[in-house]
PDB file of C-alpha atoms in Angstrom:
ATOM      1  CA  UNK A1298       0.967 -31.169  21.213  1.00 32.00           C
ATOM      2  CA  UNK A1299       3.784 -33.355  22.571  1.00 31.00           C
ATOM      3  CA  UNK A1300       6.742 -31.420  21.490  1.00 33.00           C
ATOM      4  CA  UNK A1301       8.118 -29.887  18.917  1.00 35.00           C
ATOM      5  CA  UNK A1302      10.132 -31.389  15.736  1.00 36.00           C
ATOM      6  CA  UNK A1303      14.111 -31.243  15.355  1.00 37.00           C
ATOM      7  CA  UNK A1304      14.156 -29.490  11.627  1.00 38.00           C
ATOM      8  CA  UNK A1305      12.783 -26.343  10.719  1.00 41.00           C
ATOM      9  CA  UNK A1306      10.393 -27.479   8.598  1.00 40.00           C
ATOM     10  CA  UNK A1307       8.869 -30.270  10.543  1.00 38.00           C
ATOM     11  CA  UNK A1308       8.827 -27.106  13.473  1.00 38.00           C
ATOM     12  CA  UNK A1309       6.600 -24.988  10.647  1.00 39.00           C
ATOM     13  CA  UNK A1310       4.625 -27.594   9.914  1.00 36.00           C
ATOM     14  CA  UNK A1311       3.686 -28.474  13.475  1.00 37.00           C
ATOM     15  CA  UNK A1312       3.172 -24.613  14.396  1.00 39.00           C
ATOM     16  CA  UNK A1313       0.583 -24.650  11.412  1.00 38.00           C
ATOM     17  CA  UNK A1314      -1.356 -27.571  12.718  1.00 34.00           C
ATOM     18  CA  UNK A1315      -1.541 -26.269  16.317  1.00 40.00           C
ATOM     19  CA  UNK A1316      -3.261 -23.102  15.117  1.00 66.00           C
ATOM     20  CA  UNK A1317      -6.039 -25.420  13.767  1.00 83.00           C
ATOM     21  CA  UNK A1318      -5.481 -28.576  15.837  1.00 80.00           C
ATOM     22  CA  UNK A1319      -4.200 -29.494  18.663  1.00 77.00           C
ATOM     23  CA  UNK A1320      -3.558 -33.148  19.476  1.00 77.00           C
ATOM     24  CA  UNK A1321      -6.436 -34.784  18.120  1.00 82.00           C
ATOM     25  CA  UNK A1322      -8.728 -31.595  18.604  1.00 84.00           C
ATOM     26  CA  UNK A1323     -10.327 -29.796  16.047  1.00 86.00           C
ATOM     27  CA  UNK A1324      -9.922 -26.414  16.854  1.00 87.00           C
ATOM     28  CA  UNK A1325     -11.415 -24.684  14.029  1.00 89.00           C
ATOM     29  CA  UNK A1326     -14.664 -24.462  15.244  1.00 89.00           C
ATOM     30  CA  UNK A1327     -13.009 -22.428  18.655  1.00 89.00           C
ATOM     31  CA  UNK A1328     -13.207 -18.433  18.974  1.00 89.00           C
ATOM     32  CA  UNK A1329     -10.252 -17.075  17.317  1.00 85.00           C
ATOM     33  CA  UNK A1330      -9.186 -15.656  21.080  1.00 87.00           C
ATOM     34  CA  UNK A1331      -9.216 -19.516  22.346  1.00 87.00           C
ATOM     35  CA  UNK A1332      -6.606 -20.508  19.266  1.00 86.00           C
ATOM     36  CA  UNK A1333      -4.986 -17.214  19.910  1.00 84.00           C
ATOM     37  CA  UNK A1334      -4.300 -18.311  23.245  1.00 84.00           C
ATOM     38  CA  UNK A1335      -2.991 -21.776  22.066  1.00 82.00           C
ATOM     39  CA  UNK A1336      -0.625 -19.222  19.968  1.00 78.00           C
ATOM     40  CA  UNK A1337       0.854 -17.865  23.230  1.00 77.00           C
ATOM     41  CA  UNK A1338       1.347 -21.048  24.292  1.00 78.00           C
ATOM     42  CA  UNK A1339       3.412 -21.638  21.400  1.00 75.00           C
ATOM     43  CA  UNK A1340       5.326 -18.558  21.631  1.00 71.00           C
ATOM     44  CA  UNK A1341       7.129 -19.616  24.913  1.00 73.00           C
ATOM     45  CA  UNK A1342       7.980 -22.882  23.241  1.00 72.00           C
ATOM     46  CA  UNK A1343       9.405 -21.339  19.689  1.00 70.00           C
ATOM     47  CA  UNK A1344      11.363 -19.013  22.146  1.00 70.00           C
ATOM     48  CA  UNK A1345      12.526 -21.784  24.262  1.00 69.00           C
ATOM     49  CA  UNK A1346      13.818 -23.433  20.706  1.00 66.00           C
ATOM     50  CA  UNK A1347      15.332 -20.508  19.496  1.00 64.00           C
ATOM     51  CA  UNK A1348      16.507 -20.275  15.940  1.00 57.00           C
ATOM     52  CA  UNK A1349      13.047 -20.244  14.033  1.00 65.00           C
ATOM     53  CA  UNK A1350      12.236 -17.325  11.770  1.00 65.00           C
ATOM     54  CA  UNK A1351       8.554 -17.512  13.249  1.00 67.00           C
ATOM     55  CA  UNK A1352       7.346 -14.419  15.004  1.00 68.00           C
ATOM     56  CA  UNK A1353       3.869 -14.443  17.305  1.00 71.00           C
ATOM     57  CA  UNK A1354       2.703 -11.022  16.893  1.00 73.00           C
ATOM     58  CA  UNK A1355       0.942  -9.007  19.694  1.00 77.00           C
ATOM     59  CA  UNK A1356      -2.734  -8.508  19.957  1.00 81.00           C
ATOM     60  CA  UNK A1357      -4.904  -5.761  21.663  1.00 86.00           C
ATOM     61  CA  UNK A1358      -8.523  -6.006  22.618  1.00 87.00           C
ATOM     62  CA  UNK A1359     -11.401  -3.492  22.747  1.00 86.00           C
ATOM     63  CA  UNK A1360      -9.645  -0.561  21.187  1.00 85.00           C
ATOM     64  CA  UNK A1361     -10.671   1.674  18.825  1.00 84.00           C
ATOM     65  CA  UNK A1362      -9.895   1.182  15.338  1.00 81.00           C
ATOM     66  CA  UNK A1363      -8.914   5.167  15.182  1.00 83.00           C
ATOM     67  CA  UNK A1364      -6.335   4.753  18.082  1.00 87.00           C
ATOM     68  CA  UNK A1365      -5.209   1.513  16.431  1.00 86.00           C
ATOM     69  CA  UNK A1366      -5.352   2.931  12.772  1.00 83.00           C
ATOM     70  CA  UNK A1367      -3.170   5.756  14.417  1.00 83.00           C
ATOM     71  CA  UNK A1368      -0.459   3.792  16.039  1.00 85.00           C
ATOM     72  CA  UNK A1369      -0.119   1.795  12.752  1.00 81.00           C
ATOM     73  CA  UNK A1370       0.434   5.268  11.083  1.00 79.00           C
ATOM     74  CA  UNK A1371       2.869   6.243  14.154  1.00 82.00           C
ATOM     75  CA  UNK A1372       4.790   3.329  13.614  1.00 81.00           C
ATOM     76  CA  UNK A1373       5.236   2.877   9.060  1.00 75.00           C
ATOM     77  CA  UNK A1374       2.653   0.323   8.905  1.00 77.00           C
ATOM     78  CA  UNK A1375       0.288  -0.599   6.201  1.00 77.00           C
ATOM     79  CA  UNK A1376      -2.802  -1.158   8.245  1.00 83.00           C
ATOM     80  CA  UNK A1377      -4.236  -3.066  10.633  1.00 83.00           C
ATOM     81  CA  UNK A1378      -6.372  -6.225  10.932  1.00 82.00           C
ATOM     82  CA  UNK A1379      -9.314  -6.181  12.967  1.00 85.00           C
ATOM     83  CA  UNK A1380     -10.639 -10.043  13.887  1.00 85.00           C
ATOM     84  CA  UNK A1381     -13.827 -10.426  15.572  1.00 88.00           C
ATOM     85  CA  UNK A1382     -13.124 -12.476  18.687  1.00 86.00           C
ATOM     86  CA  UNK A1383     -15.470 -14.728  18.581  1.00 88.00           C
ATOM     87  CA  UNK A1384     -15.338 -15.859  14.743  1.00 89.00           C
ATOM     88  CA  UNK A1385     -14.521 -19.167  14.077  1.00 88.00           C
ATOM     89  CA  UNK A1386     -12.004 -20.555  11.082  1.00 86.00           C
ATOM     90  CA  UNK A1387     -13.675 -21.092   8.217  1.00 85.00           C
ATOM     91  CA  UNK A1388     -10.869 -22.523   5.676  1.00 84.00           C
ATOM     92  CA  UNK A1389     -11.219 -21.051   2.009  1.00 82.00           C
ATOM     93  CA  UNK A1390     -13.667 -18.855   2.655  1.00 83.00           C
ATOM     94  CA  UNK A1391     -14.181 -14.738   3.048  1.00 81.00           C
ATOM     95  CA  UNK A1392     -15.896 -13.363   6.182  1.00 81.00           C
ATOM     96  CA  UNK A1393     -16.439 -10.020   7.561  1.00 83.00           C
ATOM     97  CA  UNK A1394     -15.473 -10.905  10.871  1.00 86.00           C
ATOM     98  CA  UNK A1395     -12.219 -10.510   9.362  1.00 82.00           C
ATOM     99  CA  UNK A1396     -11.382  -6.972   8.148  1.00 83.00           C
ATOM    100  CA  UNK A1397      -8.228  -4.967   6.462  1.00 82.00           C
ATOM    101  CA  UNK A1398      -7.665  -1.757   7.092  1.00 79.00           C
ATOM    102  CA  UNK A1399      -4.720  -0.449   4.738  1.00 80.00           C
ATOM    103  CA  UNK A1400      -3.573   3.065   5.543  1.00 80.00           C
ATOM    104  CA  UNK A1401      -3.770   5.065   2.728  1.00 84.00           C
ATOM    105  CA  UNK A1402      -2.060   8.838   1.976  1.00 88.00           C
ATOM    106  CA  UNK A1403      -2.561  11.746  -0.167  1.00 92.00           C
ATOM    107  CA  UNK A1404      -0.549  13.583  -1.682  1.00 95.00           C
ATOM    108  CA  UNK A1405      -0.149  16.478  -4.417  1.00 97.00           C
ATOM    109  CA  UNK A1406       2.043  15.101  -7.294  1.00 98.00           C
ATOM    110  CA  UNK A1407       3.432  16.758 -10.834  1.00 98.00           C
ATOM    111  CA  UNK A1408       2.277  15.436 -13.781  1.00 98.00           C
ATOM    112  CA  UNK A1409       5.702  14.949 -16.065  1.00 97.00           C
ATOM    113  CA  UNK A1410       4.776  11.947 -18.279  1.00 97.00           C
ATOM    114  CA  UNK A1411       1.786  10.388 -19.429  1.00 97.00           C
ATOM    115  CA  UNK A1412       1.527   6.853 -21.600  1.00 96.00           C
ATOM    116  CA  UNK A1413      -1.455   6.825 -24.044  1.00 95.00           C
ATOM    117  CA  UNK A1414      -2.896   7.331 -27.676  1.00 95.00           C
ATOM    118  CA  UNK A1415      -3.314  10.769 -29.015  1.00 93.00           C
ATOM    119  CA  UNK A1416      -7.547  11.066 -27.921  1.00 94.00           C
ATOM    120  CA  UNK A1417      -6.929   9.183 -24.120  1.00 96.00           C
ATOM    121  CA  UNK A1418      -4.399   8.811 -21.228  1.00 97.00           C
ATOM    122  CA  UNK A1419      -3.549   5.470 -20.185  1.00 96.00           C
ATOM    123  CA  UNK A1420      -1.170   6.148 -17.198  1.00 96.00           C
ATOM    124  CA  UNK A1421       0.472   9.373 -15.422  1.00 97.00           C
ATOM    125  CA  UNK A1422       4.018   9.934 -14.925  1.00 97.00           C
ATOM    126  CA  UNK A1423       4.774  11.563 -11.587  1.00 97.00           C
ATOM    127  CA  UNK A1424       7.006  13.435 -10.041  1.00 97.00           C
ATOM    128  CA  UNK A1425       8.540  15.946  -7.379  1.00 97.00           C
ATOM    129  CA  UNK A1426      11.298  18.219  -6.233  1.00 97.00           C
ATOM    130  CA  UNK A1427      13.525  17.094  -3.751  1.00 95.00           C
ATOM    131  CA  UNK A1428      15.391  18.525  -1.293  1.00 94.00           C
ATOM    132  CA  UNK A1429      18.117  20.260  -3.637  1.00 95.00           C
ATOM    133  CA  UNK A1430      15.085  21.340  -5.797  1.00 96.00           C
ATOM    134  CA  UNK A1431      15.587  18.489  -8.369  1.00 96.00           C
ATOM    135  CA  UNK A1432      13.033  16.516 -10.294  1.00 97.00           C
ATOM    136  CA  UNK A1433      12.797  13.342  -9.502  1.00 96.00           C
ATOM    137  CA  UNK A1434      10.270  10.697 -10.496  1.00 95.00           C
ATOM    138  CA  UNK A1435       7.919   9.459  -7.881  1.00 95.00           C
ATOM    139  CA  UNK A1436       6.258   7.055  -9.525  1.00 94.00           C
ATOM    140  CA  UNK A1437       3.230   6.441 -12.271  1.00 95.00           C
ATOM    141  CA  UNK A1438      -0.898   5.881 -11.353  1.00 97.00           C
ATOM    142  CA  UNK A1439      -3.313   4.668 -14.037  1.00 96.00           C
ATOM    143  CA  UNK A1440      -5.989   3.678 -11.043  1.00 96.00           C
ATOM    144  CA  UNK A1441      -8.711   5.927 -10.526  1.00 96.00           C
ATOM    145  CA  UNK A1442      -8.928   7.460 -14.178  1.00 96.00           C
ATOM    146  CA  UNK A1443     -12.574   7.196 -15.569  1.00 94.00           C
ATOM    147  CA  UNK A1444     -13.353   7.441 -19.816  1.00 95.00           C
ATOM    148  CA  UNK A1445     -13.977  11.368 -19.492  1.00 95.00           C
ATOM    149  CA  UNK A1446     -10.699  11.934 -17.362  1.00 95.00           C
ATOM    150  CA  UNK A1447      -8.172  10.138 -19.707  1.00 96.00           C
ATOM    151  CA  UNK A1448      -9.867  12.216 -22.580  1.00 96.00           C
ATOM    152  CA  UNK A1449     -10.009  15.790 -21.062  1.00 96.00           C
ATOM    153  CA  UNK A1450      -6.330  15.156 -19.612  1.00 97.00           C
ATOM    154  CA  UNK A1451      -5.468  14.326 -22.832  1.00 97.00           C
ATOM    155  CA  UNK A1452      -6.890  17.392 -24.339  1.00 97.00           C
ATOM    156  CA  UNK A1453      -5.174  19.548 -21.222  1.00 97.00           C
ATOM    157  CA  UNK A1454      -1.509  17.630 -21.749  1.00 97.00           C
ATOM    158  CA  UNK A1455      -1.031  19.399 -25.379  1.00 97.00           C
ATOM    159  CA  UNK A1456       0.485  22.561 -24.795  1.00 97.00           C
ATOM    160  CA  UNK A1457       2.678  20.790 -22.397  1.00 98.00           C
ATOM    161  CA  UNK A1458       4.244  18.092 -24.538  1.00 97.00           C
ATOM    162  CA  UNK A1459       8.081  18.443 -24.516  1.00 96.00           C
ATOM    163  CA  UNK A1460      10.485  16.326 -26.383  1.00 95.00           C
ATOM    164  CA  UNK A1461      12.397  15.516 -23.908  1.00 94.00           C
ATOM    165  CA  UNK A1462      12.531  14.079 -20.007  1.00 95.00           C
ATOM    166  CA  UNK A1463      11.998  17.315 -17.577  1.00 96.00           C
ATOM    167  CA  UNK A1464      13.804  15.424 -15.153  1.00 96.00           C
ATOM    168  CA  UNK A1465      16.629  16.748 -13.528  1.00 94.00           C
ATOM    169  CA  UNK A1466      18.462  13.202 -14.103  1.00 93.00           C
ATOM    170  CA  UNK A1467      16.176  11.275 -16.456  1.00 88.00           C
ATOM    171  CA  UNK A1468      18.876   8.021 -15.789  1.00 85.00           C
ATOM    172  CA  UNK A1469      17.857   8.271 -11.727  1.00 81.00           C
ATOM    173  CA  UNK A1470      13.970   7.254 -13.066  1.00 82.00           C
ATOM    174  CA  UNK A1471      11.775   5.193 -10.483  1.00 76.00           C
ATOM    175  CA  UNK A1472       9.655   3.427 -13.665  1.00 80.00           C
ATOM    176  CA  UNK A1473      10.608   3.140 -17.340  1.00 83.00           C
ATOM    177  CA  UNK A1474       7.994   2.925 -20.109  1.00 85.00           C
ATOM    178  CA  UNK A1475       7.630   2.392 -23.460  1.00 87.00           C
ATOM    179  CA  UNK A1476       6.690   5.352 -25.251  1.00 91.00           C
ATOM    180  CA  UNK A1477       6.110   7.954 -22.751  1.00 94.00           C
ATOM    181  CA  UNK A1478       5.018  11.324 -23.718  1.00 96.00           C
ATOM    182  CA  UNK A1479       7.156  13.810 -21.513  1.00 97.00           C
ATOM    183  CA  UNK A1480       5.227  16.968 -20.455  1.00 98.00           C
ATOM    184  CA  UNK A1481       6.605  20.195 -18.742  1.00 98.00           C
ATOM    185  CA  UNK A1482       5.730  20.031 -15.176  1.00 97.00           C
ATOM    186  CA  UNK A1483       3.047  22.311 -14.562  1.00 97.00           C
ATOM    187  CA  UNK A1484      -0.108  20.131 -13.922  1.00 98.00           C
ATOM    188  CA  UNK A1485      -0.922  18.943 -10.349  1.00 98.00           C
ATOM    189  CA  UNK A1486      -2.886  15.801  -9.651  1.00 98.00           C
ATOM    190  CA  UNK A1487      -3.917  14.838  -6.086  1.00 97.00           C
ATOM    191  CA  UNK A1488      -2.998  10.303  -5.606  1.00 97.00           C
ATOM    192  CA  UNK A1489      -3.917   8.574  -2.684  1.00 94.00           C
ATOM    193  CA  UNK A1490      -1.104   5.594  -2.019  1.00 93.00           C
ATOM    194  CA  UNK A1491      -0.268   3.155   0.315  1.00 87.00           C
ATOM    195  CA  UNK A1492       3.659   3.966   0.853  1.00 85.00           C
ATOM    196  CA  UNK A1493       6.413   5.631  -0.877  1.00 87.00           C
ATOM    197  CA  UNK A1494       9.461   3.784  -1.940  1.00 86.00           C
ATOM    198  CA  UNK A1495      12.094   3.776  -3.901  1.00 84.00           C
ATOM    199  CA  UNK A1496      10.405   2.476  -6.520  1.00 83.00           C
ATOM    200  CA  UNK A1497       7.563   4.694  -6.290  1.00 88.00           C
ATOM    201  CA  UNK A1498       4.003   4.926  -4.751  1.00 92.00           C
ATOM    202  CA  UNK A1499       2.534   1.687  -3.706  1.00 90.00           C
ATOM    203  CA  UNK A1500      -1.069   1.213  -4.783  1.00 91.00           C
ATOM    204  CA  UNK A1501      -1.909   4.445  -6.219  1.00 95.00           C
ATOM    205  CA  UNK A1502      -4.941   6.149  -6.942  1.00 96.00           C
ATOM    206  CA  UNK A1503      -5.553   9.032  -9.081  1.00 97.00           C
ATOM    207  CA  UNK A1504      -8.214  11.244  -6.637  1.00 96.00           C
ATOM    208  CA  UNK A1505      -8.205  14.343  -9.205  1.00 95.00           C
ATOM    209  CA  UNK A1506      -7.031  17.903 -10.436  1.00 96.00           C
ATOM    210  CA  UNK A1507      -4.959  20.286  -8.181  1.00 96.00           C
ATOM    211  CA  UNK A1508      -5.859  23.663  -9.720  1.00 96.00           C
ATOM    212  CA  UNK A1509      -5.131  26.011  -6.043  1.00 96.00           C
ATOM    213  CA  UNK A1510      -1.647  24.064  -5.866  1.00 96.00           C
ATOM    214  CA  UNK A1511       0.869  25.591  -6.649  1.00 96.00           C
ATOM    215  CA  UNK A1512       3.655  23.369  -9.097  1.00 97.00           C
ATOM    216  CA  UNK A1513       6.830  24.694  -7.792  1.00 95.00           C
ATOM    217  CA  UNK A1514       5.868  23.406  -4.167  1.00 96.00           C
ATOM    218  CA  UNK A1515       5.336  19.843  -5.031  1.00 97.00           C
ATOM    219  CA  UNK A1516       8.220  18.380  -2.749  1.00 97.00           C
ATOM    220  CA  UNK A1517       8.514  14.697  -2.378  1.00 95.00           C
ATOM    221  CA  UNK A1518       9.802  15.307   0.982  1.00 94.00           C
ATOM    222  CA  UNK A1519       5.912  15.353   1.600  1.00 92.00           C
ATOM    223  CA  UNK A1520       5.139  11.713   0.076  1.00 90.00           C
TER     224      UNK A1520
END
């Protein structure tokens, strides 16, 4: 490493090699802690630059992934990534010495819309009551719904089929979708998600029925 480039890009594109190489070393056969510390190294010099939108992130060591999984909860993150500290870089390939943990929630959600044929369910419509006890959409979830679930949801939807949006402001709608089928909010299904947003749940999963839940206390104050 003898210094680092003028431009932006030639300052990327040297930060990218150093991770790798350094000089005319090959550093991808190195424990990922030895190119983690070339990393630091690389830190003080990006700082000493100033001006790049390249962050080092921190790094802890021998800690539990249920302390770390916790602080990444604590703190709105998706997950964690747990290394093994000895692995080497293998370029294009998977390895389970590297491992994603995503942080995943579940919630209790209304049913208020589904998408599908009239024998099977292709997606739900979701929703909850806010704070002023409105309904708002929270999002949709076709993940997680086997052959006998679309059909027996299907079967369950009829008496609830309403001709119109139960939302409380059907404009204020998270998703829109062709040819929903609006139900009266009285089912409650159980979705594991990554985050909630404003546009809805990320990653959702459809974990099952809610029959011991009560509708009316489906807040999305809980998401």
């Amino acid at each position: 490493m003898k210094g680092i480039p003028g431009s932006d890009s030639a300052c990327l594109a040297l930060i990218r090699s150093t991770v790798l190489v350094l000089g005319d070393l090959d550093l991808m056969s190195a424990s990922y802690l030895d190119r983690r510390a070339e990393l630091a190294v690389l830190d003080s010099i990006i700082q000493d630059v100033g001006g790049l939108p390249i962050t080092v992130p921190p790094h802890w060591e021998n800690q539990s992934s249920k302390i770390m999984l916790n602080a990444a909860r604590s703190a709105g993150m998706e997950g964690i990534l747990v290394k093994r500290s000895t692995s080497i870089y293998l370029p294009g390939q998977r390895s389970r010495s590297w491992i994603k943990h995503a942080i995943r929630t579940r919630s209790s959600v209304l049913v208020i819309g589904f998408v599908g044929s009239s024998r099977s369910v292709a997606a739900l419509i979701l929703g909850a009551y806010d704070a002023e006890n409105r309904l708002i959409q929270v999002g949709s979830v076709s993940s997680g719904l086997t052959v006998p679930m679309r059909r027996q949801l299907r079967e369950d939807f009829r008496p609830l089929e309403r001709p119109s949006s139960p939302l409380t402001d059907p404009s204020a709608a998270a998703e829109t979708f062709p040819g929903i089928q609006w139900l009266t909010p009285r089912l409650v299904v159980d979705v594991a998600y990554r985050a909630h947003t404003a546009g809805g749940l990320r990653h959702p999963s459809l974990k099952g029925r809610r029959f011991d839940v009560d509708f009316q206390s489906v807040r999305a104050e809980d998401l």
